[in-house]
XYZ file of N, CA and C in Angstrom:
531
model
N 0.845 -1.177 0.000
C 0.000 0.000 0.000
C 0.888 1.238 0.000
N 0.528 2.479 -0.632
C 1.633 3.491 -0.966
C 1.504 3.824 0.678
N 2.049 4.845 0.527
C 2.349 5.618 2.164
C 1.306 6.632 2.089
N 0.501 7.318 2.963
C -0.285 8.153 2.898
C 0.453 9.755 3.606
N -0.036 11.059 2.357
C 0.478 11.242 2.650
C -0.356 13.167 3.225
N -0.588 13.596 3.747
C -1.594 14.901 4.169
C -1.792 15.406 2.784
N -3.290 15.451 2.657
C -3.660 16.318 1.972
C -3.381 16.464 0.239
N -2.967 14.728 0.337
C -2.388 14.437 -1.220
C -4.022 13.350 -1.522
N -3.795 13.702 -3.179
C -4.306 13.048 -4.051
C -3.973 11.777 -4.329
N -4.799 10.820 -3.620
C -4.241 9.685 -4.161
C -5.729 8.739 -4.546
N -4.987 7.682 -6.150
C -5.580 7.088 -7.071
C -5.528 5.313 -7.100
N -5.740 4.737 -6.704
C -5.596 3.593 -6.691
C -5.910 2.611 -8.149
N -4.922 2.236 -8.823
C -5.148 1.822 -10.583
C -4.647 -0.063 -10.147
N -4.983 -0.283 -11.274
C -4.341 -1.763 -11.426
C -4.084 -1.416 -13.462
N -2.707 -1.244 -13.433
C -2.440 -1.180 -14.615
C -1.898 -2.772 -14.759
N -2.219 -2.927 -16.889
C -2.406 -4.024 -17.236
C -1.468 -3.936 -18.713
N -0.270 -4.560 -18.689
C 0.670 -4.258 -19.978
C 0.227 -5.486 -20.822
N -0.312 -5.877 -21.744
C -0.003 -7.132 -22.115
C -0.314 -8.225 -21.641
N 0.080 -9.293 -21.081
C -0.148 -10.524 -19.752
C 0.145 -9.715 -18.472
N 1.041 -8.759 -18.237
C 1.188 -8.630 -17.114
C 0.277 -7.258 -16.408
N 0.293 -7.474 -14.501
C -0.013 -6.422 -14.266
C 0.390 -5.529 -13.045
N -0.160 -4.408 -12.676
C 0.673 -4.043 -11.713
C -0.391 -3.143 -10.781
N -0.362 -3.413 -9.503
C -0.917 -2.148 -8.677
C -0.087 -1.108 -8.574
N -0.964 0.368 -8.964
C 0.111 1.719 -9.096
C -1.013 2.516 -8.028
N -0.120 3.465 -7.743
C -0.943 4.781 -7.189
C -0.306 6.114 -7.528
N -1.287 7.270 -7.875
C -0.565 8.728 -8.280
C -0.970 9.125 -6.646
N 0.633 9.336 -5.789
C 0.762 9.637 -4.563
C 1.037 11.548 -4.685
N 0.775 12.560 -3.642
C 0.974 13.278 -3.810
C 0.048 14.258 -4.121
N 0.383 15.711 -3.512
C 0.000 17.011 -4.575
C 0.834 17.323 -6.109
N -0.269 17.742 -6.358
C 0.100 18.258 -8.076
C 1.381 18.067 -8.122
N 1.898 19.348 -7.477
C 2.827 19.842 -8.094
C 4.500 18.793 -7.385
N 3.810 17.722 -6.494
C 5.457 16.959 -6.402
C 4.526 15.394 -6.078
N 4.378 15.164 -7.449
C 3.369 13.516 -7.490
C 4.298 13.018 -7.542
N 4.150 11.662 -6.999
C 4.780 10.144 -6.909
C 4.365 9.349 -7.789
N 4.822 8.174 -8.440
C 4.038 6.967 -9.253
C 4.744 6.130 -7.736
N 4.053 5.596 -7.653
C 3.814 3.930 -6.429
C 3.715 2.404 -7.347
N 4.968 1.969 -6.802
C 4.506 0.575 -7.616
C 4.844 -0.283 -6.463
N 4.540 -1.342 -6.569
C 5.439 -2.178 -4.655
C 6.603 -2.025 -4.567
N 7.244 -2.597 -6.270
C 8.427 -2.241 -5.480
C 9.425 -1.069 -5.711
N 9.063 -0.030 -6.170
C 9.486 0.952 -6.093
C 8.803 2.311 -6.107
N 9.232 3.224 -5.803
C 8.215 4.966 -6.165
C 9.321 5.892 -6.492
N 8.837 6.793 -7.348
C 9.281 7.443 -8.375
C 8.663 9.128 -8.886
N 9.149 9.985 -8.590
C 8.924 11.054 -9.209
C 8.033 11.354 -10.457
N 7.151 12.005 -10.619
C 6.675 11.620 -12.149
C 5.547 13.332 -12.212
N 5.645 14.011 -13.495
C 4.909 14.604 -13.782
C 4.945 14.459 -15.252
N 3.396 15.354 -16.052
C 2.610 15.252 -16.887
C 2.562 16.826 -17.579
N 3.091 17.251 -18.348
C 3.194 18.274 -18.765
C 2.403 18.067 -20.728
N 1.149 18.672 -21.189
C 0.730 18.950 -22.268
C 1.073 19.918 -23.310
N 1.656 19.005 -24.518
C 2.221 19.848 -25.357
C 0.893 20.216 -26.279
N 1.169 20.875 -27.647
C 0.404 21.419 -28.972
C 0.461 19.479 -29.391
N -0.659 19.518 -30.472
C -0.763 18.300 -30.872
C -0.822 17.046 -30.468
N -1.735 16.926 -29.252
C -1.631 15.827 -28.607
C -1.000 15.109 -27.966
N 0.778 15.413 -27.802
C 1.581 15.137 -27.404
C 1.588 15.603 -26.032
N 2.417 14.949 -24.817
C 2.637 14.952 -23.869
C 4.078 14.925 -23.201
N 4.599 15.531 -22.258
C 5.700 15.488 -21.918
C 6.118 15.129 -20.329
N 6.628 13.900 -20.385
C 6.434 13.175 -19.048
C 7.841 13.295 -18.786
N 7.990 13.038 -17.347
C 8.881 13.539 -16.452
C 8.932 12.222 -15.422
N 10.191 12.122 -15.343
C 9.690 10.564 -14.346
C 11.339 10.364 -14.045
N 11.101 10.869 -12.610
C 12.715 10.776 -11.707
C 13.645 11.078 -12.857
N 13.374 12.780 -13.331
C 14.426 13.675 -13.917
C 14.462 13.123 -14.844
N 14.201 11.963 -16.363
C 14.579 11.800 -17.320
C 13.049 12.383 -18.087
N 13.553 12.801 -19.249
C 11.807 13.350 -19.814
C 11.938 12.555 -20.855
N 10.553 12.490 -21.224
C 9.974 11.434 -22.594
C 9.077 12.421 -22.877
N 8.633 12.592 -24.257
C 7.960 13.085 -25.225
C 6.892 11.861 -25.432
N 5.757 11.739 -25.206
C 4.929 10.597 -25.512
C 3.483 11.155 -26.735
N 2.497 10.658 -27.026
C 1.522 10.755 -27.781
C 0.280 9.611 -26.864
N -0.534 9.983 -26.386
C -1.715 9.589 -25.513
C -2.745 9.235 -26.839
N -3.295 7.868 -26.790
C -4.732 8.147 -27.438
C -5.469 6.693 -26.616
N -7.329 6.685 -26.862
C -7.765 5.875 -26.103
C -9.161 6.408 -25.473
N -8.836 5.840 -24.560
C -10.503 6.419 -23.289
C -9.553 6.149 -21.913
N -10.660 6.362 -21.281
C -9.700 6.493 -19.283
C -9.093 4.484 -19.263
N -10.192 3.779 -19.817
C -9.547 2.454 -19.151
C -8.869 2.017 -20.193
N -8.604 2.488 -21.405
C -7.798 1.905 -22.681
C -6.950 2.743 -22.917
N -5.735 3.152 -22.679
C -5.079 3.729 -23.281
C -3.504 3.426 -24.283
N -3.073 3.942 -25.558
C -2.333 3.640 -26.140
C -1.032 4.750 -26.172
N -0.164 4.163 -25.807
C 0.868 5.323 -25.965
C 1.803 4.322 -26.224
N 2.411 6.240 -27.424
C 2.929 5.861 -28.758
C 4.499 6.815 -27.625
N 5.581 5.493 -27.546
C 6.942 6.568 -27.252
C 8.274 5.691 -27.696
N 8.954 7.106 -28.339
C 10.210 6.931 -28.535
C 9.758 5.229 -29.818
N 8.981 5.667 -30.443
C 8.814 4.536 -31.619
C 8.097 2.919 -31.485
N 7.612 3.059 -30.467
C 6.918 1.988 -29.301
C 5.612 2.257 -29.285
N 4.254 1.492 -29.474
C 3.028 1.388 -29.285
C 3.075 0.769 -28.225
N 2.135 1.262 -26.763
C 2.288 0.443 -25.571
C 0.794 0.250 -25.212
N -0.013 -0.659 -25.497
C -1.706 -0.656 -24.855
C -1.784 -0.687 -23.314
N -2.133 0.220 -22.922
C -2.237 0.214 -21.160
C -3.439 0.064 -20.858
N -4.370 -0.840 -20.135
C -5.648 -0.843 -19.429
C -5.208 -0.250 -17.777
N -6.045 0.302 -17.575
C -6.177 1.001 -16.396
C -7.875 0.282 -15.923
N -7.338 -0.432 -14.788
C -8.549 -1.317 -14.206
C -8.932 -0.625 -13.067
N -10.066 -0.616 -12.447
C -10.771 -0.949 -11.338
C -10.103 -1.832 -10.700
N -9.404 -0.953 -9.213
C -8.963 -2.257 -8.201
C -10.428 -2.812 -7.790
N -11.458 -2.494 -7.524
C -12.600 -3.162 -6.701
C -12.839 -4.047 -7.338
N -12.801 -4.365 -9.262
C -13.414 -4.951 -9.705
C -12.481 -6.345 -10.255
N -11.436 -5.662 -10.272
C -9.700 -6.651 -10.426
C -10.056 -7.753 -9.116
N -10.008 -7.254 -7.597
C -10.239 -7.868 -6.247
C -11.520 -8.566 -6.264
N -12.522 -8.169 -7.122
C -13.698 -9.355 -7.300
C -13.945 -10.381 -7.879
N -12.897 -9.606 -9.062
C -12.280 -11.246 -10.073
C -11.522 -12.434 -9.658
N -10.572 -11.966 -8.659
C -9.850 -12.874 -7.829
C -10.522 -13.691 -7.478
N -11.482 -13.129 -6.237
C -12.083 -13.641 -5.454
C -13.041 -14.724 -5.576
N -14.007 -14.304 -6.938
C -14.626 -15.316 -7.996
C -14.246 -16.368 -8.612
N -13.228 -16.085 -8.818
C -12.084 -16.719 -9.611
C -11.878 -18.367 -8.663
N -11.894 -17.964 -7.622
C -11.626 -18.695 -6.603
C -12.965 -20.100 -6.643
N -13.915 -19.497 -6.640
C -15.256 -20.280 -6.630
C -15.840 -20.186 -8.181
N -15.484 -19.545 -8.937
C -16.328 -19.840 -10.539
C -17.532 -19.030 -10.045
N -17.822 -18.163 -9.178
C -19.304 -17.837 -9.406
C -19.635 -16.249 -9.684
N -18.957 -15.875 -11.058
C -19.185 -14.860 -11.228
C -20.356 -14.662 -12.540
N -21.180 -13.901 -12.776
C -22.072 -13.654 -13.698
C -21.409 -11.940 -14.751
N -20.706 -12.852 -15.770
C -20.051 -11.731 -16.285
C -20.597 -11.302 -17.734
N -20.526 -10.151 -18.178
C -21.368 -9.692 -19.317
C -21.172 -10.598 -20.540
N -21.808 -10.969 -21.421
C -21.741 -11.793 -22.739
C -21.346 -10.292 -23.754
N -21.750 -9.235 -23.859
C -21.592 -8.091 -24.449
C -21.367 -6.594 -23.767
N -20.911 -5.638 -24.174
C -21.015 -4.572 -24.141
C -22.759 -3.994 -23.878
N -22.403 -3.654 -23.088
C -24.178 -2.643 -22.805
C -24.151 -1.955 -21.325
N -24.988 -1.829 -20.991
C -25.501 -0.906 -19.889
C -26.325 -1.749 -18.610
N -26.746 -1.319 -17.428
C -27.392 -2.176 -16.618
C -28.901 -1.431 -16.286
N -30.095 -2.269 -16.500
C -31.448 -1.825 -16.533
C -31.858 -1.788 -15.056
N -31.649 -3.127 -14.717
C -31.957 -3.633 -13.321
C -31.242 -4.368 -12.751
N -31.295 -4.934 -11.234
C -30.782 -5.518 -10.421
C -32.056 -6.403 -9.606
N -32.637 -7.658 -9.986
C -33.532 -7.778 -9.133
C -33.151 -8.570 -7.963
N -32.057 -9.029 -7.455
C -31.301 -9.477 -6.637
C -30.402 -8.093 -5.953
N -30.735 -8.252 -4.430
C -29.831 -7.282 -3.634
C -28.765 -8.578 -2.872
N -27.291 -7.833 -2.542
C -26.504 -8.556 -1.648
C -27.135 -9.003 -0.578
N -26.486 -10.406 -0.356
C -26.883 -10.955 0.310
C -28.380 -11.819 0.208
N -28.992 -12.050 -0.610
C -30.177 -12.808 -1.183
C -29.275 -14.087 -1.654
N -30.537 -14.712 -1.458
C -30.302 -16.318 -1.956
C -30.331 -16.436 -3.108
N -29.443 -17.499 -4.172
C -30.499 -17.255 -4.866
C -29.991 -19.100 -5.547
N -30.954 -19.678 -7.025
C -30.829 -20.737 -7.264
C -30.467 -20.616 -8.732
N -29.811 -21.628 -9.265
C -29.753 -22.107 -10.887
C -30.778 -21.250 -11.446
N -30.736 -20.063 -12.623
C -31.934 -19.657 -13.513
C -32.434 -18.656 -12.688
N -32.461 -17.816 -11.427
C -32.558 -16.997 -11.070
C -31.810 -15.770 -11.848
N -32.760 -14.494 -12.237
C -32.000 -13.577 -12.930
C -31.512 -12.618 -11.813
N -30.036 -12.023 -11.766
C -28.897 -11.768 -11.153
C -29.530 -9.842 -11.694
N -29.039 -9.957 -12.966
C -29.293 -8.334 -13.394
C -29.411 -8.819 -14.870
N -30.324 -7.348 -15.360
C -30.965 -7.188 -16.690
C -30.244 -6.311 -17.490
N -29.505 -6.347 -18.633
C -29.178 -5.202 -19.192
C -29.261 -5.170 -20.882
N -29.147 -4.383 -20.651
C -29.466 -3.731 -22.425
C -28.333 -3.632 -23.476
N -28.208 -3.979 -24.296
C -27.306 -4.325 -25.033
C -27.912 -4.127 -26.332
N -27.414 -2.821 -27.286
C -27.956 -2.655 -28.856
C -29.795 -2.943 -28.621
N -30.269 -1.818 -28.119
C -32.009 -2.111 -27.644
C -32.335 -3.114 -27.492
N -31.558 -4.069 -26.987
C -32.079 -5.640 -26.829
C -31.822 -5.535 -25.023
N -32.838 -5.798 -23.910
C -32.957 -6.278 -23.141
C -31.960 -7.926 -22.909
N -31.319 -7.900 -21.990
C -31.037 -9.871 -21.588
C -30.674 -9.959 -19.771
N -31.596 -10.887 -19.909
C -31.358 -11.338 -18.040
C -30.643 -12.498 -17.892
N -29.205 -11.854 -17.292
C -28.142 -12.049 -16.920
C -28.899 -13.504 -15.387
N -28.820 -14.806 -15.736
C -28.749 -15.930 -14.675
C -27.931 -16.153 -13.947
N -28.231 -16.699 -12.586
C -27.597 -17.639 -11.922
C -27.011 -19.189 -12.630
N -25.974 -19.423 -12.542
C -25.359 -20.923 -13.267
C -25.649 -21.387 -12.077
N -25.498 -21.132 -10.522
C -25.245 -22.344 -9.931
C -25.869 -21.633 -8.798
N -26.478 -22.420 -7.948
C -26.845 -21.824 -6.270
C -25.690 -20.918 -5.488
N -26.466 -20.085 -4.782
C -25.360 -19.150 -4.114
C -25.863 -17.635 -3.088
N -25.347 -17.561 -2.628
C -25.711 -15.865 -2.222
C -24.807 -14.850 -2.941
N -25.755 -13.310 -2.927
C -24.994 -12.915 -3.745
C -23.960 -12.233 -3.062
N -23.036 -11.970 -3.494
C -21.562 -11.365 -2.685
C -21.622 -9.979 -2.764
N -21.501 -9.320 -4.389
C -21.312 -8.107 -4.651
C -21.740 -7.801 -5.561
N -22.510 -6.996 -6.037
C -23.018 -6.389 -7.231
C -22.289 -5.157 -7.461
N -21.353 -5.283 -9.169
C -20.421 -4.800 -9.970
C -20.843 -3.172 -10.500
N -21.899 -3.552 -10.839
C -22.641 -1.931 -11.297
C -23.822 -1.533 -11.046
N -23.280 -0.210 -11.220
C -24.955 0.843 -10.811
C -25.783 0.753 -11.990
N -27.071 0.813 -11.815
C -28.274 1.031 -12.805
C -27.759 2.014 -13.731
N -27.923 1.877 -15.049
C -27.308 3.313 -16.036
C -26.045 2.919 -16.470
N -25.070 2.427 -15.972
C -23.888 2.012 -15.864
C -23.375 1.174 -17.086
N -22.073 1.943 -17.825
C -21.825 1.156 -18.597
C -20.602 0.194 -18.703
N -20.578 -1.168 -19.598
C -19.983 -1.877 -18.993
C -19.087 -2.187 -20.645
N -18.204 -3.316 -20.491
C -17.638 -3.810 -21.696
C -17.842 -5.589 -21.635
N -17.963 -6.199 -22.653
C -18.143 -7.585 -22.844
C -16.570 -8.490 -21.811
N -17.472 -9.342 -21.025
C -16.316 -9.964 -20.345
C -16.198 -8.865 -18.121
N -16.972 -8.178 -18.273
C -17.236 -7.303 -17.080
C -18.140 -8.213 -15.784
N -17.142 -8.021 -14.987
C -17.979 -8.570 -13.897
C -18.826 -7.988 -13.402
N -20.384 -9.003 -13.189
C -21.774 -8.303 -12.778
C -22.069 -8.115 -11.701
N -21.939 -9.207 -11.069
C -22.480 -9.717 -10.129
C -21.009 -10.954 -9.677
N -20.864 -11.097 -8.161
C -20.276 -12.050 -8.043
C -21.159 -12.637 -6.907
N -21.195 -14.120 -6.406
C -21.814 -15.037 -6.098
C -20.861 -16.039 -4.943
N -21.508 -16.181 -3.224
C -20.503 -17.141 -2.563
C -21.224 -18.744 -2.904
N -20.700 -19.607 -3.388
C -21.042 -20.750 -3.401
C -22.069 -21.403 -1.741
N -23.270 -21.555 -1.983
C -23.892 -22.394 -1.397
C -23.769 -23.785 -0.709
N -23.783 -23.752 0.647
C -23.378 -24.606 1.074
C -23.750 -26.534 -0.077
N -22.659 -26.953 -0.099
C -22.405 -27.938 -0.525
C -22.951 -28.318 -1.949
N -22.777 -27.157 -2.276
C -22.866 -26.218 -3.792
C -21.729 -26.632 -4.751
């Protein structure tokens, strides 16, 4: 966990290179931020050039980079290098684990949004019970239970948009389940 530090901004990411990944944090005020990784921390600022370009700063060496993407996809183009960075949700990274563990997660088949939730935490629920409803290209689909369980955690808010492969709902296995 980074060090906490008065009155600083801090971000909790799970960046994702490729196969690999890493818990980071932007430690710090503005103007003297940290990057946090476990095993090391590092100086780092963000300076915006003309043309999309960016000029990063990271323990006194500078790079000239090019940013393109959305907040959880991003591609940067440096020093002749395409690098795809996902920037995850720790809550939702720590639910995957956890699922992961028991198989009982109910994860999106597509890209869409969430209508409903007719299951609250902590409800029972069985095989074919619908978990949450969402909308996908004006098509309605209710997201099932595969297997008996209570529910653990519900992933998103109503309105909420998601990407194909997103955890919904996660699920504790039922006794002798």
């Amino acid at each position: 966990m980074p060090p906490s530090v008065r009155g600083a901004i801090e971000m909790m990411h799970v960046l994702r290179i490729g196969d690999a990944s890493w818990d980071a944090a932007l430690v710090g005020p503005r103007q003297a931020r940290r990057l946090w990784l476990p095993d090391q921390e590092c100086r780092i600022s963000l300076e915006p050039l003309e043309g999309g370009a960016c000029m990063v700063q990271v323990d006194g060496a500078r790079f000239a980079i090019y940013l393109a993407g959305s907040d959880e996809l991003r591609f940067i183009h440096i020093e002749g290098e395409v690098f795809e960075v996902a920037v995850l949700d720790p809550l939702t990274v720590h639910a995957q684990k956890e699922a992961g563990a028991t198989g009982l997660q109910a994860r999106a088949p597509m890209p869409g949004s969430v209508v409903a939730h007719p299951v609250r935490v902590g409800a029972t629920v069985r095989p074919g019970d619908i978990l949450v409803i969402i909308e996908s290209m004006k098509l309605e689909v209710a997201i099932r239970a595969e297997r008996a369980g209570t529910v653990h955690s519900i992933h998103t808010d109503i309105g909420r948009t998601f990407e194909k492969g997103a955890v919904l709902v996660t699920l504790v296995a039922a006794s002798g389940a």
